[in-house]
PDB file of C-alpha atoms and ligand atoms in Angstrom:
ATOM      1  CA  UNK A   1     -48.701-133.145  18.787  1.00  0.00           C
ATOM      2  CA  UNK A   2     -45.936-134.153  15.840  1.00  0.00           C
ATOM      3  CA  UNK A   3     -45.581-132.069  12.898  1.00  0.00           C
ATOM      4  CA  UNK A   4     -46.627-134.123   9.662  1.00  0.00           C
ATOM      5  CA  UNK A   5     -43.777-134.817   7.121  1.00  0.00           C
ATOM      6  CA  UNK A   6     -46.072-135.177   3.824  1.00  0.00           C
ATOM      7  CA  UNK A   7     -43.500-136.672   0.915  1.00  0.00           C
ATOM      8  CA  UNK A   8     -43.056-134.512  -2.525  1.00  0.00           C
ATOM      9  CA  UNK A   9     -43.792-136.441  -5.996  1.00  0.00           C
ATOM     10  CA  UNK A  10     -40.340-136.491  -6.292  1.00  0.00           C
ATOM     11  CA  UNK A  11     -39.348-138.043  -3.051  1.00  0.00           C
ATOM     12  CA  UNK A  12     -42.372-140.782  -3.898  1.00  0.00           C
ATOM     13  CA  UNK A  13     -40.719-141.598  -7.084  1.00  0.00           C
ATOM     14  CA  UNK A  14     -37.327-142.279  -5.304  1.00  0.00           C
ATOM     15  CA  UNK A  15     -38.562-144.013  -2.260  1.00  0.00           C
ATOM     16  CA  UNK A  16     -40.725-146.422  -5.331  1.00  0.00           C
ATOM     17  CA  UNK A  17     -37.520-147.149  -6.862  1.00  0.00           C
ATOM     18  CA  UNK A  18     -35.822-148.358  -3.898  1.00  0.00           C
ATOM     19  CA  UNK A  19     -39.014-149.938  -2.564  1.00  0.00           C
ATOM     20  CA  UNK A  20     -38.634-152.197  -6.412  1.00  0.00           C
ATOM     21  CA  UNK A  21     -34.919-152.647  -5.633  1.00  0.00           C
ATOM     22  CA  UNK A  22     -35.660-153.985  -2.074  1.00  0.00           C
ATOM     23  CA  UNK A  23     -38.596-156.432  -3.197  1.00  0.00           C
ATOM     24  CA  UNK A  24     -36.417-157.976  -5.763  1.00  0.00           C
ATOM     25  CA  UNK A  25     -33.658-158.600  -3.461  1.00  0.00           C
ATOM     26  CA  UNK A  26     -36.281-159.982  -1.099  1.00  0.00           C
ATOM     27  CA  UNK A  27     -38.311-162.135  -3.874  1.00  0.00           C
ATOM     28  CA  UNK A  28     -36.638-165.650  -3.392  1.00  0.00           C
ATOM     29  CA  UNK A  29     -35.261-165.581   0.177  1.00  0.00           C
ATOM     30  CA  UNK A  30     -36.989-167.311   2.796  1.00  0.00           C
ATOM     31  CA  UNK A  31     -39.592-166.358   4.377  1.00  0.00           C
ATOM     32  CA  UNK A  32     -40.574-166.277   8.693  1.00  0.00           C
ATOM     33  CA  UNK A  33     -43.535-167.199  10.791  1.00  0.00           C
ATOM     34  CA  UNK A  34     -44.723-164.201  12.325  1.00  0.00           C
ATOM     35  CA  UNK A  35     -44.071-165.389  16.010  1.00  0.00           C
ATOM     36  CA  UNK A  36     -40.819-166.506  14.899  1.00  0.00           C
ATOM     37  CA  UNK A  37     -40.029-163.337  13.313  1.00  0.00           C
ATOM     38  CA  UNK A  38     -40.568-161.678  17.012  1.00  0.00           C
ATOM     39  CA  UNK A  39     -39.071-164.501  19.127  1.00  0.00           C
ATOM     40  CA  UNK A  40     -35.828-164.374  16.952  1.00  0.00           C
ATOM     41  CA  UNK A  41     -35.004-160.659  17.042  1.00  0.00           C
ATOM     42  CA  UNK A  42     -36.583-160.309  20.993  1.00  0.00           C
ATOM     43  CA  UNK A  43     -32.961-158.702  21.621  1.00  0.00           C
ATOM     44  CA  UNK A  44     -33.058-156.504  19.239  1.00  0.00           C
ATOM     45  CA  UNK A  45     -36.532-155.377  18.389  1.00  0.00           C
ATOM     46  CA  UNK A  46     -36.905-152.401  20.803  1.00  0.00           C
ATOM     47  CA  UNK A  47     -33.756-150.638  19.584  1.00  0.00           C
ATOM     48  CA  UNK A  48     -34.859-151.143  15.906  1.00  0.00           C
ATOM     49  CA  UNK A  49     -38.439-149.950  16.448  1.00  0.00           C
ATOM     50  CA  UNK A  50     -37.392-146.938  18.653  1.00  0.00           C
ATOM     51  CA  UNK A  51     -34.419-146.164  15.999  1.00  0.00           C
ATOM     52  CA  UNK A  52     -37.713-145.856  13.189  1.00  0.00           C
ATOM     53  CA  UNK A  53     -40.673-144.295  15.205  1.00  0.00           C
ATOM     54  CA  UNK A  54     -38.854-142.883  18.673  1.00  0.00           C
ATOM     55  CA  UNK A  55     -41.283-139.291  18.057  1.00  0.00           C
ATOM     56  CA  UNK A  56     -44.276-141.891  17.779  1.00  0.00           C
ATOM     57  CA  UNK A  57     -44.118-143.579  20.495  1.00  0.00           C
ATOM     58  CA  UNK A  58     -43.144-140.539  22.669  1.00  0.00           C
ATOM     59  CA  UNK A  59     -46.427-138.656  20.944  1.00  0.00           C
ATOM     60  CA  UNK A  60     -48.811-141.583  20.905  1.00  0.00           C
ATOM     61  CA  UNK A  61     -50.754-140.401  24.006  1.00  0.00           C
ATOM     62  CA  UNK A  62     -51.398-136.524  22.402  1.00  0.00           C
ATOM     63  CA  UNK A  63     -54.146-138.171  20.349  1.00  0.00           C
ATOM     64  CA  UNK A  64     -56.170-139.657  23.214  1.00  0.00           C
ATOM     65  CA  UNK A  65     -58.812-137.711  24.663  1.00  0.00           C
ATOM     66  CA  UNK A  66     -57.620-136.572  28.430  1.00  0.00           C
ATOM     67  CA  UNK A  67     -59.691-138.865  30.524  1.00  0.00           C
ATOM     68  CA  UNK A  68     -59.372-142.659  29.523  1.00  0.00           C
ATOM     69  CA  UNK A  69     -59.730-145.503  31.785  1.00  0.00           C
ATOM     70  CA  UNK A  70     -59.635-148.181  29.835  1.00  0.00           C
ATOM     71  CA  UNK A  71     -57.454-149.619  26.786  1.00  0.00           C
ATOM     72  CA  UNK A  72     -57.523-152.272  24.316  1.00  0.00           C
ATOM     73  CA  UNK A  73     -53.719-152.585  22.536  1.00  0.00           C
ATOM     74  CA  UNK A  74     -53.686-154.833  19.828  1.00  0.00           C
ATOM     75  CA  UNK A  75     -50.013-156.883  18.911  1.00  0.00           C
ATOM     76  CA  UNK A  76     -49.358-154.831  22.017  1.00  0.00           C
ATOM     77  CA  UNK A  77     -45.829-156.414  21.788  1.00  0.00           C
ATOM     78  CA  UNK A  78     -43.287-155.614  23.870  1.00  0.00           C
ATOM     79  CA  UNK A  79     -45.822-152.321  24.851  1.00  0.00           C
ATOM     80  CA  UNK A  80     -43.376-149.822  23.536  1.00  0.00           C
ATOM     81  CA  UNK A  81     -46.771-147.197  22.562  1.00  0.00           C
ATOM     82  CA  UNK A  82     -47.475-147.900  26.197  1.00  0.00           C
ATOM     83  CA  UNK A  83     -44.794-146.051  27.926  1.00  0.00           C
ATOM     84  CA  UNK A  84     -46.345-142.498  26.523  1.00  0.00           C
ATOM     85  CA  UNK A  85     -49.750-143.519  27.175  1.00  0.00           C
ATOM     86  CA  UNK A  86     -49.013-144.929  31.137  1.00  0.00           C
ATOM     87  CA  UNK A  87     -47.232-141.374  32.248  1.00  0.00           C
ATOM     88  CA  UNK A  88     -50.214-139.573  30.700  1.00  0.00           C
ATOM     89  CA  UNK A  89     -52.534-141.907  32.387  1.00  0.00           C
ATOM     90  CA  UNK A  90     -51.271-143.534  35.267  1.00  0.00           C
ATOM     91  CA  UNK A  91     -54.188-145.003  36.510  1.00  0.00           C
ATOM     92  CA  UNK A  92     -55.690-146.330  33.170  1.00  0.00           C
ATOM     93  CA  UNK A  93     -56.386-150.558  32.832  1.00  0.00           C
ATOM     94  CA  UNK A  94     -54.841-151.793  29.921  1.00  0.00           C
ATOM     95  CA  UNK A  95     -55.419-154.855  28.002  1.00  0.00           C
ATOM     96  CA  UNK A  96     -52.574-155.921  25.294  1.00  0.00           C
ATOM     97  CA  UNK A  97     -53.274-159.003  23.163  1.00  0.00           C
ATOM     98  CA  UNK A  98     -50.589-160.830  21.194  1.00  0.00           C
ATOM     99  CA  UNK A  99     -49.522-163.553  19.028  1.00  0.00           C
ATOM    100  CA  UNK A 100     -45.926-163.697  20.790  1.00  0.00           C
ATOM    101  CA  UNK A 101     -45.438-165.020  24.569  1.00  0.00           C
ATOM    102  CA  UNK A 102     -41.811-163.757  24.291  1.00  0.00           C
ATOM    103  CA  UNK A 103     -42.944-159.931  23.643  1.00  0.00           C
ATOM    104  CA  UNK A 104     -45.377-160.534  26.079  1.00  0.00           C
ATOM    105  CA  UNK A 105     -42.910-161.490  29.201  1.00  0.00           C
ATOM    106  CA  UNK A 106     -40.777-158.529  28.241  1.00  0.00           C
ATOM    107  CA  UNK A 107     -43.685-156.086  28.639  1.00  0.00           C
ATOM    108  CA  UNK A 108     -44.898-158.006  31.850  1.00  0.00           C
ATOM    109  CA  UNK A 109     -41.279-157.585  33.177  1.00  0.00           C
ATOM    110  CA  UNK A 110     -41.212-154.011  31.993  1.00  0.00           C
ATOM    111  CA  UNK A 111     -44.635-152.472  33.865  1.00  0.00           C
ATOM    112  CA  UNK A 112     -45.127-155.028  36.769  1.00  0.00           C
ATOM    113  CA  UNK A 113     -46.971-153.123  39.152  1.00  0.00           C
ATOM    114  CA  UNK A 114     -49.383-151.513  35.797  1.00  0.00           C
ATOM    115  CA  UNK A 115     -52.051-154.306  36.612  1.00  0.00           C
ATOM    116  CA  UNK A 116     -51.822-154.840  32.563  1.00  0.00           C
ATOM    117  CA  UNK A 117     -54.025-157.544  31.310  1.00  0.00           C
ATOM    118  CA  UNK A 118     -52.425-159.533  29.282  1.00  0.00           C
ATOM    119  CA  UNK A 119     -54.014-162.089  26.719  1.00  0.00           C
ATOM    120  CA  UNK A 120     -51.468-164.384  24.308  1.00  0.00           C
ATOM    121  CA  UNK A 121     -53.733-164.819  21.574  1.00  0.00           C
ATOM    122  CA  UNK A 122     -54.457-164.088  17.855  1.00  0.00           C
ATOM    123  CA  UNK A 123     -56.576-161.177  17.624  1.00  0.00           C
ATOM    124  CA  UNK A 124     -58.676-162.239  14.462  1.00  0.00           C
ATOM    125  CA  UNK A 125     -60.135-165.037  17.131  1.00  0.00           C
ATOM    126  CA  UNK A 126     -59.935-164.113  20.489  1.00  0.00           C
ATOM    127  CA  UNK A 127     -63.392-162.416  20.999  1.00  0.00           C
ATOM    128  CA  UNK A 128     -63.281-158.601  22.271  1.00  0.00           C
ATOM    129  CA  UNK A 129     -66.369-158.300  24.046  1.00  0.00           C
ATOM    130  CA  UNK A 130     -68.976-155.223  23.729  1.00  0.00           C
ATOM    131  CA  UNK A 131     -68.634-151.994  24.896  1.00  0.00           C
ATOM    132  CA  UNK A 132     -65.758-152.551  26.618  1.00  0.00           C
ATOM    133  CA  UNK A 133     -63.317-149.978  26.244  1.00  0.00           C
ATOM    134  CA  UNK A 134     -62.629-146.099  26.088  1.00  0.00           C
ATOM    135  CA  UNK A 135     -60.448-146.495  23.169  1.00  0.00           C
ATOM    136  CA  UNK A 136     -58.555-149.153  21.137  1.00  0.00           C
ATOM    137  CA  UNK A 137     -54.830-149.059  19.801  1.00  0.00           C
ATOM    138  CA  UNK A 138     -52.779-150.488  17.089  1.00  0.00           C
ATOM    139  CA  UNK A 139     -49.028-149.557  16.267  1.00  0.00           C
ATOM    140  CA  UNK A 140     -47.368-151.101  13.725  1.00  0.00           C
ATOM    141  CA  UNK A 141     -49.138-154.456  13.832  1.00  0.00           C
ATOM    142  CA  UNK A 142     -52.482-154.370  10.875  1.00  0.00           C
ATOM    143  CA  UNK A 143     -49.849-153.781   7.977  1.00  0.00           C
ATOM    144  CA  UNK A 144     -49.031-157.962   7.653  1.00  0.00           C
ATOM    145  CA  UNK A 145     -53.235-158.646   6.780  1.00  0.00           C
ATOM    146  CA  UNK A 146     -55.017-158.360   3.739  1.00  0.00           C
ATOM    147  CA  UNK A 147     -57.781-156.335   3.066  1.00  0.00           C
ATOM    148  CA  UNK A 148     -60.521-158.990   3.378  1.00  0.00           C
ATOM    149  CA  UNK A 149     -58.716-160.194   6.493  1.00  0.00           C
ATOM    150  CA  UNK A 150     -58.380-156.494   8.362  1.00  0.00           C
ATOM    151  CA  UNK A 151     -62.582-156.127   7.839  1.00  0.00           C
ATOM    152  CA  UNK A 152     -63.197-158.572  10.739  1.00  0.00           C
ATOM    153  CA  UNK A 153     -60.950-157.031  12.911  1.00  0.00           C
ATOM    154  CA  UNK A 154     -62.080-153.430  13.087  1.00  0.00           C
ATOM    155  CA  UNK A 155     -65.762-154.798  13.118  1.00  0.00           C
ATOM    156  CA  UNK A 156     -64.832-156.133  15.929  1.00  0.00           C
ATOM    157  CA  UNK A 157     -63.101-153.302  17.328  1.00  0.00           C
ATOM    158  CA  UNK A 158     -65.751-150.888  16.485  1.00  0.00           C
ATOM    159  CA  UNK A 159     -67.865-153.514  18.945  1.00  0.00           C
ATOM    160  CA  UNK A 160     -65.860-153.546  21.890  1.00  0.00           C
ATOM    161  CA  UNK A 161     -65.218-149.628  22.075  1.00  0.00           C
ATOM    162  CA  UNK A 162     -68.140-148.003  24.302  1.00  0.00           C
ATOM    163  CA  UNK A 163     -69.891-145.691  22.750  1.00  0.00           C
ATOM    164  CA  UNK A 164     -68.437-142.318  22.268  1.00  0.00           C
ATOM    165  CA  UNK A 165     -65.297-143.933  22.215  1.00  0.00           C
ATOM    166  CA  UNK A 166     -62.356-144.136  19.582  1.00  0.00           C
ATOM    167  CA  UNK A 167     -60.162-146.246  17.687  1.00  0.00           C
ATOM    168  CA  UNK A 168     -55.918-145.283  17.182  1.00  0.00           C
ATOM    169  CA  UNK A 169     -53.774-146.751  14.485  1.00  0.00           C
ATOM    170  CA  UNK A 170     -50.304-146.077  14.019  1.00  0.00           C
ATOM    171  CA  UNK A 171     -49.102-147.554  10.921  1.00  0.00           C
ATOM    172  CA  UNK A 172     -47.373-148.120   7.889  1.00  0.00           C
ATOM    173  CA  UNK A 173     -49.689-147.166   4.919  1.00  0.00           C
ATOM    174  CA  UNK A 174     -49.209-147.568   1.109  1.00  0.00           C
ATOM    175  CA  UNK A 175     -47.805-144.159  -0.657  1.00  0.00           C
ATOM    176  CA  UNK A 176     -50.200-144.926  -3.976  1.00  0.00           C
ATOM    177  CA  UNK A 177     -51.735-147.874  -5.352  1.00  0.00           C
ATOM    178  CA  UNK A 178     -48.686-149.045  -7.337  1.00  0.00           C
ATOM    179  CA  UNK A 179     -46.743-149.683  -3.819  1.00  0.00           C
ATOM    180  CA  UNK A 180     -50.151-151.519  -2.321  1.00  0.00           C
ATOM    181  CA  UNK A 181     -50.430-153.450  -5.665  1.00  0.00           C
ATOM    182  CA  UNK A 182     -46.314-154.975  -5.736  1.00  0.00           C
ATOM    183  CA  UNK A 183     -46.128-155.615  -2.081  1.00  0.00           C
ATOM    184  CA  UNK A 184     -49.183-157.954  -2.013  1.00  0.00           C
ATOM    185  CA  UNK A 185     -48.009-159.520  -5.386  1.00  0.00           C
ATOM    186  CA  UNK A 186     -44.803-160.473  -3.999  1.00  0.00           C
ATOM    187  CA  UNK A 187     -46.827-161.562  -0.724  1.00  0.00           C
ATOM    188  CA  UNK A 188     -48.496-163.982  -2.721  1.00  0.00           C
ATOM    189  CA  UNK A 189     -45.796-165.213  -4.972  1.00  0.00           C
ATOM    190  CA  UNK A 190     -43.775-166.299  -1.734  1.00  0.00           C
ATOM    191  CA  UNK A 191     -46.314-167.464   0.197  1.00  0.00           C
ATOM    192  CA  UNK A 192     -47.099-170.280  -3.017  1.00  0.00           C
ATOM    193  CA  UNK A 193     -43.498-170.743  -3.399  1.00  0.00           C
ATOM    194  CA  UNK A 194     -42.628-171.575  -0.111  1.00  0.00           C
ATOM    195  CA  UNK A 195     -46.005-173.907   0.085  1.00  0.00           C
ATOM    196  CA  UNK A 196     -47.744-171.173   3.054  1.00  0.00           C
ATOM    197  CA  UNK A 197     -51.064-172.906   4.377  1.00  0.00           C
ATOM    198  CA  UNK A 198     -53.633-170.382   3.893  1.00  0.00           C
ATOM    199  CA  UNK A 199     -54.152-170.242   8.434  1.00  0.00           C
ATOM    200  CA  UNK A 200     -50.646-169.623   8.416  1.00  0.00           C
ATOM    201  CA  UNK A 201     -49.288-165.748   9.379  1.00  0.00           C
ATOM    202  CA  UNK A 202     -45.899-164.537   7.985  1.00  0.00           C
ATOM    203  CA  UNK A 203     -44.310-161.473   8.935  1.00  0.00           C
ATOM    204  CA  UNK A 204     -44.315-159.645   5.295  1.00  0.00           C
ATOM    205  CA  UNK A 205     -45.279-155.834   4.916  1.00  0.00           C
ATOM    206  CA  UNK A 206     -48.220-155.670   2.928  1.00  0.00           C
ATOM    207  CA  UNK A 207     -49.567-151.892   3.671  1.00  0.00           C
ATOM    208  CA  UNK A 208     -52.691-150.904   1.722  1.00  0.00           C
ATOM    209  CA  UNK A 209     -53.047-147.236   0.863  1.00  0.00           C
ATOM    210  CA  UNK A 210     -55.223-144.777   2.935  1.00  0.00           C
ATOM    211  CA  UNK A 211     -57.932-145.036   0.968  1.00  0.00           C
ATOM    212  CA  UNK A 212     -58.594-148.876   1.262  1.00  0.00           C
ATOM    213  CA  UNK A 213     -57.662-148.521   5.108  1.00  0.00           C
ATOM    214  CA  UNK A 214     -60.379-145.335   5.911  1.00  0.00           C
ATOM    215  CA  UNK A 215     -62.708-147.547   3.819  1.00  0.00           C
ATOM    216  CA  UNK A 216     -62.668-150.572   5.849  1.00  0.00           C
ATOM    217  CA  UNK A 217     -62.432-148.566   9.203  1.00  0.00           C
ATOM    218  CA  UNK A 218     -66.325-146.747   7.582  1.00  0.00           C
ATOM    219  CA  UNK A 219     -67.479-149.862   6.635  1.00  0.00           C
ATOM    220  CA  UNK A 220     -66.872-151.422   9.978  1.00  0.00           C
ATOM    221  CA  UNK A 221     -69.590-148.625  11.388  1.00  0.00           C
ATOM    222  CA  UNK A 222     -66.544-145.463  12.349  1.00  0.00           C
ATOM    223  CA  UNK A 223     -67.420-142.212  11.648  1.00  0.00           C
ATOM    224  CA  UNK A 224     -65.017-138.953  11.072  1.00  0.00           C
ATOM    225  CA  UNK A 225     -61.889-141.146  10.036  1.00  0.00           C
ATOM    226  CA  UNK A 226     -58.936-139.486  10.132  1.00  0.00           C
ATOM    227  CA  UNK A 227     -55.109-138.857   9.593  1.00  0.00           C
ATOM    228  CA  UNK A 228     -53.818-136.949  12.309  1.00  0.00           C
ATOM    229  CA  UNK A 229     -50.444-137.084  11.559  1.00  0.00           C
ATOM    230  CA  UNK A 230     -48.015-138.558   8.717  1.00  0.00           C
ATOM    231  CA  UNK A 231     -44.395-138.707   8.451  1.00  0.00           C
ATOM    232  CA  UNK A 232     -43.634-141.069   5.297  1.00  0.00           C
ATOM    233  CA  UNK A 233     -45.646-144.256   5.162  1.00  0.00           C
ATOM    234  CA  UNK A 234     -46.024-144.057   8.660  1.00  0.00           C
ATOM    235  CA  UNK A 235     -49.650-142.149   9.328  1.00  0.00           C
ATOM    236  CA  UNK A 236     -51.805-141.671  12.653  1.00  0.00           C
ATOM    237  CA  UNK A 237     -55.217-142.325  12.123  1.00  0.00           C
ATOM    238  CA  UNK A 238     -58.058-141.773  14.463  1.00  0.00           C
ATOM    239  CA  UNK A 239     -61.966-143.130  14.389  1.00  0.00           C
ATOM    240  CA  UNK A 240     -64.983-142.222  15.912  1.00  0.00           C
ATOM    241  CA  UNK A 241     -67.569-144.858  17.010  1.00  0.00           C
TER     242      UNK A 241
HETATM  243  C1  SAM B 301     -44.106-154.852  14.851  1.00  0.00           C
HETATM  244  S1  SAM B 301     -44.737-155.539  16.336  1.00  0.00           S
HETATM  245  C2  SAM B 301     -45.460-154.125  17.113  1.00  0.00           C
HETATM  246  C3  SAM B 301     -45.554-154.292  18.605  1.00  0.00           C
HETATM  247  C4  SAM B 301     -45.933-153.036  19.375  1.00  0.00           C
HETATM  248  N1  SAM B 301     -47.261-152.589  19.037  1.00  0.00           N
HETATM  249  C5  SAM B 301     -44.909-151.959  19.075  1.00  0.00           C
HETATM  250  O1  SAM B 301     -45.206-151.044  18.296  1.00  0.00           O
HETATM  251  O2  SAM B 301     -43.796-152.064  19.572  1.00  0.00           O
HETATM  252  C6  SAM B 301     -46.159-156.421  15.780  1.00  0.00           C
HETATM  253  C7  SAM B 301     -46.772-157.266  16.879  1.00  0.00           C
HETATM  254  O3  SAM B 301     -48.029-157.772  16.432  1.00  0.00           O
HETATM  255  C8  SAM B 301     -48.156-159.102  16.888  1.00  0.00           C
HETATM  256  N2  SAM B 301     -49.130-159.800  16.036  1.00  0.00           N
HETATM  257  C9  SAM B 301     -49.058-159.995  14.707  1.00  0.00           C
HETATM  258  N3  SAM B 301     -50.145-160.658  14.290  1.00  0.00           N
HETATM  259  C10 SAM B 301     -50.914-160.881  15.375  1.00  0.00           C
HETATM  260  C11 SAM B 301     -52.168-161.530  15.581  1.00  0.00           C
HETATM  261  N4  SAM B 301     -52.842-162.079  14.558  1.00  0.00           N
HETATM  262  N5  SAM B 301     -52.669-161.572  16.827  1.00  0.00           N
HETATM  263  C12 SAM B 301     -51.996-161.017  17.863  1.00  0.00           C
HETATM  264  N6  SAM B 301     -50.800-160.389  17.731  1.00  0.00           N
HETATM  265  C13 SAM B 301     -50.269-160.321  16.497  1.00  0.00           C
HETATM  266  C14 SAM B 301     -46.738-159.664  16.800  1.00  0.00           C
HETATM  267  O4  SAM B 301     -46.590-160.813  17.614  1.00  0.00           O
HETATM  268  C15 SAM B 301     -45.907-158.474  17.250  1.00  0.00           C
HETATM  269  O5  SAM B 301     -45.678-158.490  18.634  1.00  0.00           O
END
């Protein structure tokens, strides 16, 4: 298990002040499709993610339970969380889902002989059936959705994860409800500047704070929420069903 890095007041205050500086920067420049996002930095996207959560990744699969068969990995990506879980469980069925077919060849390519079921799809639509899996895992992926939009996805989580199972999320959650509050108004003011249909997903960081997140995860039906570990904005968070 990783040792939590909680931030002092202090350290909040700074990390706001360059969190202002960055949005401001960011306000007016143009903004990227989500699967365009992906598709344009496939080169570089492991080496970036591993340079920012390298102990995650290693440590995802010490907050599993030790027997689990079966998997559900949401904006599974290039499977980068999957590495740790498949030398903990070799023999487990995954399935990934994803928006991007590009991240989705490079984690086919990466675990051939895994037997990984792969779906290219959004995960707001594609249904997830019922009572399906031993667990379900996000990393890194929820943090683009608004509140109202997250809701229907762990309902639907919470359905296909049998029952005594679990839910995982590794993600980036708001430090207070200041840093929640600017990063969704800016999501809004360039979504209407740059003429966004509403069905359209961009790839802009809109964490909400721990609070709002363990409330929709109860509200969807999980039980015993909680934050296993936390370095930063980036917090492990585990659900009963
Ligand atoms: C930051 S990457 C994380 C990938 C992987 N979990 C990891 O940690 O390396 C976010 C992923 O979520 C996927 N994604 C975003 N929105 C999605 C949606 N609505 N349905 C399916 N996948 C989605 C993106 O295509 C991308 O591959």
């Amino acid at each position: 298990m990783l040792e939590s890095k909680i931030r002092t007041q202090e350290e909040i205050e700074q990390y706001m002040t360059e969190l202002k500086t960055w949005l401001k920067q960011e306000r007016n420049n143009p903004i990227e499709e989500m699967t365009d996002f992906f598709t344009k930095r496939l080169g570089i996207y492991e080496n970036v993610h591993l340079e920012r959560w390298a102990k995650e990744y290693e440590h995802i699969a010490d907050y599993f339970n030790s027997e689990l068969n079966t998997l559900l990995d949401i904006g599974c990506g290039t499977g980068l969380e999957l590495e740790a879980i498949y030398q903990r469980f070799p023999r487990i069925s995954v399935t990934g889902i994803d928006l991007s077919e590009n991240m989705l060849k490079k984690l086919q390519d990466k675990y051939k002989n895994k037997g990984i079921k792969l779906i290219l799809a959004d995960y707001f639509e594609y249904p997830f059936g019922t009572e399906q899996y031993d667990a379900a895992l996000s990393f890194e992926t929820l943090h683009h959705f608004k509140y109202q939009k997250k809701q229907k996805i762990y309902e639907k989580l919470f359905q296909a994860i049998k029952q005594g199972g679990y839910y995982i999320e590794c993600d980036y959650i708001a430090c207070c409800n200041e840093e929640e509050a600017i990063c969704l108004e800016q999501y809004e003011y360039r979504r209407k500047e740059n003429n966004i249909p509403d069905d359209v997903f961009v790839h802009i960081d809109i964490p909400l704070t721990l609070e709002h997140q363990m409330d929709l995860m109860k509200k969807a039906g999980f039980r015993d929420v909680r934050v296993l570990y936390e370095n930063c904005g980036t917090m492990i968070i585990r659900a009963e069903k």
